Coordinates of C-alpha atoms (C1' of nucleotides) in Angstrom, one line a residue:
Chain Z
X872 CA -63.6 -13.5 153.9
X873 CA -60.8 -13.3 151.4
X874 CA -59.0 -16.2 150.2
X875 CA -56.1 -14.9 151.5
X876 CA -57.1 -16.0 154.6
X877 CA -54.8 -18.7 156.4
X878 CA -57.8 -20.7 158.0
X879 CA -59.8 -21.1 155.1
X880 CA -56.5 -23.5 153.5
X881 CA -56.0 -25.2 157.2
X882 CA -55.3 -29.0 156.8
X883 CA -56.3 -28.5 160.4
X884 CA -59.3 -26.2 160.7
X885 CA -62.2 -28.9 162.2
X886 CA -59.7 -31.0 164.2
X887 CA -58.2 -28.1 166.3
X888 CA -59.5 -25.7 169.0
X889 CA -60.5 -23.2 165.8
X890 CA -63.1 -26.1 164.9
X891 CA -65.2 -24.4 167.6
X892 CA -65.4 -21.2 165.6
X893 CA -67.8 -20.3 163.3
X894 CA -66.4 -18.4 159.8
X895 CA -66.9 -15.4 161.1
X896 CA -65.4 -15.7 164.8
X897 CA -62.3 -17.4 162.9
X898 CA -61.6 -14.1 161.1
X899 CA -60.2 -12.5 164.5
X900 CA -57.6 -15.3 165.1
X901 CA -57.1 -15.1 161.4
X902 CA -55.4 -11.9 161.9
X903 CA -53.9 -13.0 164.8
X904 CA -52.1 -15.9 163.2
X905 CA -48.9 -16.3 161.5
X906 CA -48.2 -19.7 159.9
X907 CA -44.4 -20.8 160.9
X908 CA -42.3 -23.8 159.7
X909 CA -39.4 -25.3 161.8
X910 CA -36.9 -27.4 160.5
X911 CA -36.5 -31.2 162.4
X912 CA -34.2 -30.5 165.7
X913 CA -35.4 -26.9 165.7
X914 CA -36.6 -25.9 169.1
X915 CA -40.1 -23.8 169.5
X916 CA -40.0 -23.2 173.0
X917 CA -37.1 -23.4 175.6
X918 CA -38.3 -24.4 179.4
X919 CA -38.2 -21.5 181.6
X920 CA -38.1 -19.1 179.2
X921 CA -41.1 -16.8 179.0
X922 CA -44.2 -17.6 177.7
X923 CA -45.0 -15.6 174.4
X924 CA -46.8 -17.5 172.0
X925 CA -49.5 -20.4 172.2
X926 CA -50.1 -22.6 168.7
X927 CA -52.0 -25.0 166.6
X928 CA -49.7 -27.7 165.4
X929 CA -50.1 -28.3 161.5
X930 CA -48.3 -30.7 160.1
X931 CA -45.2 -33.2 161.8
X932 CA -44.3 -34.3 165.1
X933 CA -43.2 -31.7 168.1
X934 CA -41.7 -32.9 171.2
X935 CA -42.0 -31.6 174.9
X936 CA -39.7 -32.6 176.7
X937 CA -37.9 -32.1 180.5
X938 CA -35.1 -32.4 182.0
X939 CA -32.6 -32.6 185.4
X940 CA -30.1 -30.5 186.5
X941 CA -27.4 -32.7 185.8
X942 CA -28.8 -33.2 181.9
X943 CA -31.0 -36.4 182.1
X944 CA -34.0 -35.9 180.1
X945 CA -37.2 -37.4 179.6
X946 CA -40.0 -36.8 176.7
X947 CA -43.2 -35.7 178.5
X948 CA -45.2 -36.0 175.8
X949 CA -45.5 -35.6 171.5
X950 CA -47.5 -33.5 169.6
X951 CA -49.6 -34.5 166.4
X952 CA -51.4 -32.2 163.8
X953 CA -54.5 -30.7 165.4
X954 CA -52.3 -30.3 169.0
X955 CA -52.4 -27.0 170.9
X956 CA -49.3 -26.0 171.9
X957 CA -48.6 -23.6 175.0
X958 CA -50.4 -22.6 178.0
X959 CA -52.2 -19.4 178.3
X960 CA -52.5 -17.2 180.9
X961 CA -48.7 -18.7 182.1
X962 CA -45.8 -16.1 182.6
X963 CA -43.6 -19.0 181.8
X964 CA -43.0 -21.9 179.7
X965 CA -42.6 -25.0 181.9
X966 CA -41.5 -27.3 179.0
X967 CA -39.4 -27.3 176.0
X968 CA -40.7 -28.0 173.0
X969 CA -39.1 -29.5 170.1
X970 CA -39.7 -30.6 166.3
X971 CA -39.2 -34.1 165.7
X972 CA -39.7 -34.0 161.9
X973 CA -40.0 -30.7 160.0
X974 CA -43.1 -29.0 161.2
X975 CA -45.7 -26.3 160.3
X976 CA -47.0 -24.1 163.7
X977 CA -49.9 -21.6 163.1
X978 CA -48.7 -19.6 166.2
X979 CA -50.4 -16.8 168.1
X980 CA -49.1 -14.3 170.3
X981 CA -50.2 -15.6 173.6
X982 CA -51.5 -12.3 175.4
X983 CA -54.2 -11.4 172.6
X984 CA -54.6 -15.0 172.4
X985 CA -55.9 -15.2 175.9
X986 CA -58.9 -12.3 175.1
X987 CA -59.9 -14.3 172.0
X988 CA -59.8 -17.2 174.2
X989 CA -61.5 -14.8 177.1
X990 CA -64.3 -13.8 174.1
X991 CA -64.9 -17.1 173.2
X992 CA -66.6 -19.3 175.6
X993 CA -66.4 -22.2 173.2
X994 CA -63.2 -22.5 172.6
X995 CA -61.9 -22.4 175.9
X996 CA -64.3 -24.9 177.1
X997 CA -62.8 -26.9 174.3
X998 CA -59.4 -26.4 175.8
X999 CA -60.1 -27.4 178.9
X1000 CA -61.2 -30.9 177.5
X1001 CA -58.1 -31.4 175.9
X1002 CA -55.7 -29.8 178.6
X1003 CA -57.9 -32.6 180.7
X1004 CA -57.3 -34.5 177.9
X1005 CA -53.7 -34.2 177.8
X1006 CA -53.9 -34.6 182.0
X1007 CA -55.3 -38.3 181.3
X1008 CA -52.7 -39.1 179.0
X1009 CA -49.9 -37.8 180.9
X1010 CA -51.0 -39.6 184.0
X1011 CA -51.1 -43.3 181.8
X1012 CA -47.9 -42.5 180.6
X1013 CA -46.5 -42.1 184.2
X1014 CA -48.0 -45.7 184.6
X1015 CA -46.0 -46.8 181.7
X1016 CA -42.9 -45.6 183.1
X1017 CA -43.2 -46.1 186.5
X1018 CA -44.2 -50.1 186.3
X1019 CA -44.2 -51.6 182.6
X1020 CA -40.7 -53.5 181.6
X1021 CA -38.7 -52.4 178.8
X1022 CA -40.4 -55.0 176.4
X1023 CA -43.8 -53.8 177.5
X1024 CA -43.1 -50.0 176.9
X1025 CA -41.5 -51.1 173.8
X1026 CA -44.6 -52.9 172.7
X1027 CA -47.0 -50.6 173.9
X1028 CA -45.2 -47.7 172.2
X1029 CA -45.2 -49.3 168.4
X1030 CA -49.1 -50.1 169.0
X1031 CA -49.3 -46.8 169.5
X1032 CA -47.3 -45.6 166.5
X1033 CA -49.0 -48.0 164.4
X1034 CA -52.9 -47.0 165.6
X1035 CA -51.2 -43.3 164.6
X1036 CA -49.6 -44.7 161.4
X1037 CA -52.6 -46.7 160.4
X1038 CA -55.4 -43.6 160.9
X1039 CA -52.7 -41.6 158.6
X1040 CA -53.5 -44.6 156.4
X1041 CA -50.5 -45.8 155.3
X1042 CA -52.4 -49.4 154.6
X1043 CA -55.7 -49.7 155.3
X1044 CA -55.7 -53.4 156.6
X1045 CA -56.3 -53.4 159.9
X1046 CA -54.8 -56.7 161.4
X1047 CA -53.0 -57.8 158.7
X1048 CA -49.1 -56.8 158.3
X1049 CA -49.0 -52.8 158.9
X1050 CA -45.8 -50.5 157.3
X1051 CA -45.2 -47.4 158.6
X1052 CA -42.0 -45.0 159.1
X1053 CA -41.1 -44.0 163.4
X1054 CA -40.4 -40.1 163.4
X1055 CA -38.6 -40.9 166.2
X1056 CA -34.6 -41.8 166.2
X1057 CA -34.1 -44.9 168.4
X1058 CA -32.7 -42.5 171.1
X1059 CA -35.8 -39.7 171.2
X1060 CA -38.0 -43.3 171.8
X1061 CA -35.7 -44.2 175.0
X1062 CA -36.6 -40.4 176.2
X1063 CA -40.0 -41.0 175.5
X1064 CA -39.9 -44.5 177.2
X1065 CA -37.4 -43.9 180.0
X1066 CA -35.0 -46.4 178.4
X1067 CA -31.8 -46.3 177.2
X1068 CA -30.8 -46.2 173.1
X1069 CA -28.9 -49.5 173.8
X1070 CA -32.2 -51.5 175.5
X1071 CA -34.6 -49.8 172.9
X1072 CA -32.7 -51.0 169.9
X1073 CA -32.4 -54.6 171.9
X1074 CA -35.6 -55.1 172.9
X1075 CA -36.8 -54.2 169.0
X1076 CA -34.0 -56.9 167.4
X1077 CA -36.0 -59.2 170.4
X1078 CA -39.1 -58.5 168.7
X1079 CA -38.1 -59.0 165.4
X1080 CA -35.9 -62.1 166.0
X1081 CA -39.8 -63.4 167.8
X1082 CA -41.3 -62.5 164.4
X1083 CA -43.7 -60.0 166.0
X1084 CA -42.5 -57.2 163.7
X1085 CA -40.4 -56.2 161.0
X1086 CA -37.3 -53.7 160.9
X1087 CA -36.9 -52.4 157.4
X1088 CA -34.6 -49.5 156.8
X1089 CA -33.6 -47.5 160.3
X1090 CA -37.0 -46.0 160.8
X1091 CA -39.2 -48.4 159.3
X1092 CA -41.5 -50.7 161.2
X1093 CA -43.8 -54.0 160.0
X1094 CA -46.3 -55.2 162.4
X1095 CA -46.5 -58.5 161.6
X1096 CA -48.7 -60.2 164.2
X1097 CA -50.4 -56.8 166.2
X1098 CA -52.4 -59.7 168.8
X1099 CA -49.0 -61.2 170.0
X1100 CA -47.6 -57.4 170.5
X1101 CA -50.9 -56.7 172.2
X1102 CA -50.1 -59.7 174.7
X1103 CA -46.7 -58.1 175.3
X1104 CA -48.1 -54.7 175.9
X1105 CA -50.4 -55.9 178.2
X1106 CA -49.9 -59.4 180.3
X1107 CA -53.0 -60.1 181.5
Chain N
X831 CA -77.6 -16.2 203.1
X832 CA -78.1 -17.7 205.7
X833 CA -75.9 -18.8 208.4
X834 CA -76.6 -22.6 207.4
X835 CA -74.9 -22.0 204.2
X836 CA -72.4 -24.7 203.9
X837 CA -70.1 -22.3 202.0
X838 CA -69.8 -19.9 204.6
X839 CA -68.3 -21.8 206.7
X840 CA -65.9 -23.7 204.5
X841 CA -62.0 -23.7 205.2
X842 CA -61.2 -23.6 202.0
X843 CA -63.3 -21.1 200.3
X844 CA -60.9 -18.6 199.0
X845 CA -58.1 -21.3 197.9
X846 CA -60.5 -23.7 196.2
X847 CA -62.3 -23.0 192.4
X848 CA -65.1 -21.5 194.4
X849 CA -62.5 -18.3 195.3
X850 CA -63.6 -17.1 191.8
X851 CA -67.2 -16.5 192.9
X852 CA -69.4 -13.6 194.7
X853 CA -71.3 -14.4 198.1
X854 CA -74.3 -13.8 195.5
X855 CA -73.4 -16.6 192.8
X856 CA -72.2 -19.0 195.5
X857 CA -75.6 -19.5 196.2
X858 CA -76.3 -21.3 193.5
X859 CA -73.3 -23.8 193.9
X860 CA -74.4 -23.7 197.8
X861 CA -77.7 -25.1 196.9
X862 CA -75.9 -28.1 194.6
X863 CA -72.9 -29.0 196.8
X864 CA -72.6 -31.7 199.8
X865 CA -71.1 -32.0 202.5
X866 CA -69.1 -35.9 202.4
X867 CA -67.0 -37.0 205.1
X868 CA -64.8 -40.6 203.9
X869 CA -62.8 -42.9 206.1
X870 CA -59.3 -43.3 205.4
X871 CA -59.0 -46.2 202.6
X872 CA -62.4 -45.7 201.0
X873 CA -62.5 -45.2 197.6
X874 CA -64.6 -42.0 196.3
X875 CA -64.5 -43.0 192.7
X876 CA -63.5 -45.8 190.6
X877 CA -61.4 -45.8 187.3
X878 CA -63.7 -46.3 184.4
X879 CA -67.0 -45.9 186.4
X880 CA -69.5 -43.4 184.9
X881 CA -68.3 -39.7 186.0
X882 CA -71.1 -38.8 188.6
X883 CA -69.7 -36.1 190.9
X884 CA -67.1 -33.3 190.8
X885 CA -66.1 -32.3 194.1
X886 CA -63.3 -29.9 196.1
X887 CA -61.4 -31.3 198.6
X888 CA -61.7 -29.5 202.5
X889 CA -59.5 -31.6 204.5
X890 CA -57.5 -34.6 204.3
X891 CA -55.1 -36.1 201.7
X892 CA -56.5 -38.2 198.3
X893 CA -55.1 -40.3 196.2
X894 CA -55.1 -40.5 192.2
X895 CA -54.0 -43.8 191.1
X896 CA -54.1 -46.2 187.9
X897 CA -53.2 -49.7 187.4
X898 CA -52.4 -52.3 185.1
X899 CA -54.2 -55.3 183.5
X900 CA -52.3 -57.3 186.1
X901 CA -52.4 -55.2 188.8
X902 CA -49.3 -53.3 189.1
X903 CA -50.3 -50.0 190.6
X904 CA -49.2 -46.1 190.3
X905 CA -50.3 -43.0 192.0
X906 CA -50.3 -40.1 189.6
X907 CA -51.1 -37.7 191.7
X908 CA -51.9 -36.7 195.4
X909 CA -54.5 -34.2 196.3
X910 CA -54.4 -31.9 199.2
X911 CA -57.2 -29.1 200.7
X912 CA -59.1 -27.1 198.0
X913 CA -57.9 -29.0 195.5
X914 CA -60.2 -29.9 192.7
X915 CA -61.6 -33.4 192.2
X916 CA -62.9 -35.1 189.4
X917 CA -63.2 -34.2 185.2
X918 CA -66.7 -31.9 184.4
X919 CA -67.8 -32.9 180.4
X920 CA -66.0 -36.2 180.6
X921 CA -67.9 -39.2 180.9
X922 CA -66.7 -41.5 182.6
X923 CA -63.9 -41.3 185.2
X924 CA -60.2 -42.4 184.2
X925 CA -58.7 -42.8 187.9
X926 CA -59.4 -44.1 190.8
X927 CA -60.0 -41.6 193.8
X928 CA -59.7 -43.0 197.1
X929 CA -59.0 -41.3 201.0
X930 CA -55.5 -41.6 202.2
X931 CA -56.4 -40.3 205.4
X932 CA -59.9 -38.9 206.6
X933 CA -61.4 -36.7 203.9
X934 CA -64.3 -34.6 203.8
X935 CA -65.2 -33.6 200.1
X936 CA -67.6 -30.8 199.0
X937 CA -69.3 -32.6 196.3
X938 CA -71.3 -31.4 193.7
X939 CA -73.4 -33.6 190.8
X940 CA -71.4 -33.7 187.5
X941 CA -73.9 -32.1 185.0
X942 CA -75.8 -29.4 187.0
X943 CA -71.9 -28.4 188.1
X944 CA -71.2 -28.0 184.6
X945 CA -74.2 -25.6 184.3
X946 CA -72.7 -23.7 187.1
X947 CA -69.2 -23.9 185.1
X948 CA -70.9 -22.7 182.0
X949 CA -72.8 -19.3 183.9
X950 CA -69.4 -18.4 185.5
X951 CA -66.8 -18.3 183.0
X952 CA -64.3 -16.7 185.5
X953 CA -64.5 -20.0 187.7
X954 CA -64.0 -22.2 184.2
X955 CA -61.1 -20.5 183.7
X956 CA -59.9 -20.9 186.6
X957 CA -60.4 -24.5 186.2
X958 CA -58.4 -24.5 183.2
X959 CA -55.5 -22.9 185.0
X960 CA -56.1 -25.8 187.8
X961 CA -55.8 -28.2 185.0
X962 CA -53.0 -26.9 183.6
X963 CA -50.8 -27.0 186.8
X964 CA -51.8 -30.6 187.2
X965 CA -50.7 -31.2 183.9
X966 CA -47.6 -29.0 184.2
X967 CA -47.2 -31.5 187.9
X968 CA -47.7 -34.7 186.1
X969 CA -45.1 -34.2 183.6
X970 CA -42.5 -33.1 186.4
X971 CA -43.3 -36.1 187.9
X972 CA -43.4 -38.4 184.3
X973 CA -39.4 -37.1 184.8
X974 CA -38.9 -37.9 188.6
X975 CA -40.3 -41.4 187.8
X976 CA -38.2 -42.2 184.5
X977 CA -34.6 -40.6 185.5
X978 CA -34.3 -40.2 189.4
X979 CA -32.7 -43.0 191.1
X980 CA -34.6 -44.2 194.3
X981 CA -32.4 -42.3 196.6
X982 CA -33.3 -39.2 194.3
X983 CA -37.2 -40.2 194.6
X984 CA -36.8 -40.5 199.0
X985 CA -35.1 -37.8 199.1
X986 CA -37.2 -35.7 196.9
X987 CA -40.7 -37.2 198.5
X988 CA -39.2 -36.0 201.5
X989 CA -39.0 -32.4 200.6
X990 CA -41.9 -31.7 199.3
X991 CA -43.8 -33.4 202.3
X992 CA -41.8 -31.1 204.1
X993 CA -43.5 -28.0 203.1
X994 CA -46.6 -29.1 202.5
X995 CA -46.5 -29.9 206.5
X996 CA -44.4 -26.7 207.1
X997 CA -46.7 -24.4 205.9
X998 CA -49.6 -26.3 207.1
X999 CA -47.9 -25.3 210.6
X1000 CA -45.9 -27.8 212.2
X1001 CA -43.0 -26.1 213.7
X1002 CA -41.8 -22.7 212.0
X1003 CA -38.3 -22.9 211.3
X1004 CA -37.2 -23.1 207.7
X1005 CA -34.0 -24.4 208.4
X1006 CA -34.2 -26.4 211.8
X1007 CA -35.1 -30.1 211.8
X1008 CA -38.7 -30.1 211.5
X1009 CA -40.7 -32.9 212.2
X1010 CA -44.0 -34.2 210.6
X1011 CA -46.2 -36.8 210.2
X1012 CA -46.2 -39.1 206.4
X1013 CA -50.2 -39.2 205.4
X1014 CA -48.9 -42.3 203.4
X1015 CA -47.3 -46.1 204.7
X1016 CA -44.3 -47.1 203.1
X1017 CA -46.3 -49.1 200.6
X1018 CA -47.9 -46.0 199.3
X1019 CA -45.1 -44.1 199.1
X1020 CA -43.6 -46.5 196.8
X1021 CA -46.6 -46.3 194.7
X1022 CA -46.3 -42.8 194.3
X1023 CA -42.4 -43.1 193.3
X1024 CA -42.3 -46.1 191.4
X1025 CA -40.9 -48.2 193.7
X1026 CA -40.9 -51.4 196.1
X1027 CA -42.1 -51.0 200.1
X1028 CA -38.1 -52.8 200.6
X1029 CA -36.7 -49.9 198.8
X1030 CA -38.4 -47.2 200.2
X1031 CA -37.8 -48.7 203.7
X1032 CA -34.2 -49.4 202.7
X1033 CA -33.6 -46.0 201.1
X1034 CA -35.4 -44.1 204.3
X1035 CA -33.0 -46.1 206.6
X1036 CA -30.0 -44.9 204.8
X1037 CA -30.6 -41.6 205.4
X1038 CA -31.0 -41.9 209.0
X1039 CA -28.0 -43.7 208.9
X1040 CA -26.2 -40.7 207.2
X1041 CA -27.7 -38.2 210.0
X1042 CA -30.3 -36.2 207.2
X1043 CA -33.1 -37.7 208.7
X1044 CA -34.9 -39.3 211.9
X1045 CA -37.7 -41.6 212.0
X1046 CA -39.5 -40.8 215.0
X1047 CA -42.4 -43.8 214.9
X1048 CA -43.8 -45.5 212.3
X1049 CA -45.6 -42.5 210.3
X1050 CA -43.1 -39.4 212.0
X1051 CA -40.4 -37.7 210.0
X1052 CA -37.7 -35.4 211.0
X1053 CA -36.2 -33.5 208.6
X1054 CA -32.4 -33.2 210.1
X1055 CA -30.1 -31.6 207.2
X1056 CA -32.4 -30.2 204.4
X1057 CA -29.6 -28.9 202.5
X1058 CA -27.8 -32.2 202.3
X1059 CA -31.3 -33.7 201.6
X1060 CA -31.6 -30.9 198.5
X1061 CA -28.6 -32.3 197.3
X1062 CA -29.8 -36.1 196.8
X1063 CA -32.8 -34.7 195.5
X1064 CA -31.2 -32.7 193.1
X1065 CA -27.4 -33.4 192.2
X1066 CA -26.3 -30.7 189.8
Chain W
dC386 C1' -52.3 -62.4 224.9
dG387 C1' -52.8 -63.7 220.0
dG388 C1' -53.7 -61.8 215.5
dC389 C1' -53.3 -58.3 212.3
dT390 C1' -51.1 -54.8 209.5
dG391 C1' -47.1 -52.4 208.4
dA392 C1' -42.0 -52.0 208.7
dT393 C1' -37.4 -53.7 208.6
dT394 C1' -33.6 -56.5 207.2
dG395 C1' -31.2 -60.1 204.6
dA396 C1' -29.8 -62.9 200.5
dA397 C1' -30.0 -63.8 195.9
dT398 C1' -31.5 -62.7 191.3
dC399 C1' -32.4 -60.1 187.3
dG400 C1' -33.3 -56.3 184.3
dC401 C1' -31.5 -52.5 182.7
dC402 C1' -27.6 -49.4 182.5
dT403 C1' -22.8 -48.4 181.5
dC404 C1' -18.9 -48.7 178.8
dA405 C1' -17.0 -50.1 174.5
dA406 C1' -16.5 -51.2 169.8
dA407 C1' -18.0 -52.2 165.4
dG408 C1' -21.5 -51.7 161.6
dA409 C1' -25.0 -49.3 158.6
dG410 C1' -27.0 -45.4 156.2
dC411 C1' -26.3 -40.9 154.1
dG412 C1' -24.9 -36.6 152.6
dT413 C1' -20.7 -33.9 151.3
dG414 C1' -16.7 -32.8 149.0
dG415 C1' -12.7 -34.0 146.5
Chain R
dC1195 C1' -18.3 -41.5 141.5
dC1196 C1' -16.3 -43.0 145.5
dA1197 C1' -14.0 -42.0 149.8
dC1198 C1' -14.8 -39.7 153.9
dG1199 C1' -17.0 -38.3 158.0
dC1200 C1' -21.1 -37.9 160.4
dT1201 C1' -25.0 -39.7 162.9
dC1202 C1' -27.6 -43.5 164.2
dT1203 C1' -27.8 -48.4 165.2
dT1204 C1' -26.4 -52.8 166.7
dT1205 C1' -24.1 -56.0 169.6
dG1206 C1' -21.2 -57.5 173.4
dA1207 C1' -19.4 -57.8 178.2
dG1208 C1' -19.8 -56.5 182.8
dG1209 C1' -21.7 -54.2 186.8
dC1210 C1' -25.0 -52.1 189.7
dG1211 C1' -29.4 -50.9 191.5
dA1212 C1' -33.8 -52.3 192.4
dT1213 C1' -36.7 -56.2 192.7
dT1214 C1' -38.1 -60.6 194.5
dC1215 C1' -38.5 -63.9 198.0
dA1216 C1' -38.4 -64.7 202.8
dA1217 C1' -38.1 -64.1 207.6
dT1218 C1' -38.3 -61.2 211.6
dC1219 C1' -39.8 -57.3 214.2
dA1220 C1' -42.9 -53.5 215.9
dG1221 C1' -47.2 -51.4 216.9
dC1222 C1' -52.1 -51.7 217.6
dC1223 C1' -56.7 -53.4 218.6
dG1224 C1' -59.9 -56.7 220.1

DNA sequence: CGGCTGATTGAATCGCCTCAAAGAGCGTGG
DNA sequence: CCACGCTCTTTGAGGCGATTCAATCAGCCG
């Protein structure tokens, strides 16, 4: 193995699907690979379009996202370093997917994707977990949207930024006041909450005006007493 | 085999994961599965027991559903005939499965199913591409729930019950008023749309007011004027 | 014939959206 | 360096759609 190789410097290698592969099975995909970087706004896959390359997310924050015929859309999940992106054996992409910050994307073609996938019973057992995974999440989510008020989502959503923010270690304290940056405009978090940009940014001034959190600068957030958010999250 | 060979006589044995599979490596699963008929309302598994069974589905309609702390429910998803039930290598179960109507399952203990799973990779990867359309149908529906208005949700439900009972042979004609039966009440219909029973009542009497739709009985649906129907579903 | 569950309908309320305007942060170019 | 324009955010006023609460109605079974 060289040390030209892409895997061997992969901020990613033990968190992602590849983590199933020993050094030498890695050497096939390694061929396969080709690292890619996308500027934030930059779209990696359109809905409907076909379906020609599956990924490993790197580094940043990817969106997939749908929407209606008449332009309404809705956030259907994010992506985080270690993510797969794309669905083999699919002719088509149902979903489009786009960078939310600037991203890196170790992308594979998909078709010789699928026989490394086919020769390597591991790794596709590893991606069904997380394509069940990814089932369980998308299924609370539709819970979220369907029954939890706007303060709830709202509530529920910085938690879950912060638990994100927090194991990124921005401070290490756990209940004490946490700091951390949203990668999100206040307009990408009403698509990922089914809100409005108007209700979002009203329920956050609620929060802070409560003393719950902390708004400093446009993307900054303090959580400033996590149990009370909790309570908000999730009325007994 | 032998005649008594439950698989031999199952309705669903080419549509369901089992398709993948020889007469000769049925055997096996043959030898694991049982036979389980549920009563309408029962519960077959319950969100965040320990993950016993897998099972596919031979007749009747389930349904997937989560709830909050306090009790708000959703359904995230409905399953029909040969459908797949439950999440092999998980632990412990995430939703709660219960009967909508009279069910009879084909199940099959969790670990020696996995063992199966693991001998036949073409039925795990079938499983994968299962999983994957449930996760591609849960994020259409994380959209229906967040951005369709309730008329949008009716009319929508309404179509897709629609040919789900047309091809499952109520009366041919694609165009005609066709008339079918709702597995759900009004109550669960509003769970799986995010709604209130008043709405869904509400919204259903509109559209037999507007002529789209009949109400023949309490559970009976007659499908009057599809294309006007499409176009609440779906306004471009 | 009650008693039960599910459906319908009404009235009033409220939460979130829509429309609108003003303010803040930031990069660009004069 | 500062004014300008851009995008994103905040805040307000008003309206609408869906919920909530409540009462009646229909079908079904014992």
């Amino acid at each position: 193995m060289f040390m030209t190789d892409i895997c061997v410097e992969c901020a990613v290698r033990d968190q992602s699907l590849c983590g199933s592969l020993t050094d030498a099975e890695l050497i096939a995909l390694n061929s396969l690979g080709r690292r890619q970087t996308v500027a934030r706004g930059e779209t990696v896959i359109w809905a409907g379009d076909e379906s020609i390359v599956c990924a490993n997310l790197l580094a940043g924050v990817l969106k997939l996202s749908a929407s209606t015929a008449d332009g309404r859309e809705q956030i259907v999940g994010l992506l985080y370093p270690a993510d797969f992106v794309g669905r083999p054996y699919a002719e088509k992409s149902d979903f489009t997917v786009t960078a939310l910050t600037d991203a890196e994307l170790c992308v594979f073609p998909r078709k010789p994707f699928e026989r490394v996938l086919e020769d390597h019973v591991r790794m596709e057992r590893m991606l069904l977990q997380r394509t069940f995974s990814a089932l369980e999440e998308a299924r609370g989510r539709m819970l979220m949207l369907a029954r939890n008020s706007a303060e709830e989502k709202i509530a529920g959503f910085l938690l879950g930024m912060a638990d994100r923010a927090g194991s990124a270690g921005c401070r290490a304290t756990a209940s004490g006041p946490l700091t951390f940056d949203l990668p999100l405009t206040r307009g990408q978090i009403a698509d990922v909450l089914g809100l409005t940009i108007e209700t979002v940014s009203r329920q956050l001034t609620k929060l802070k005006a409560a003393g719950l959190i902390a708004l400093p600068g446009a993307r900054g957030v303090t959580i400033r007493d996590r149990a009370a958010l909790q309570a908000k999250a999730e009325p007994a």
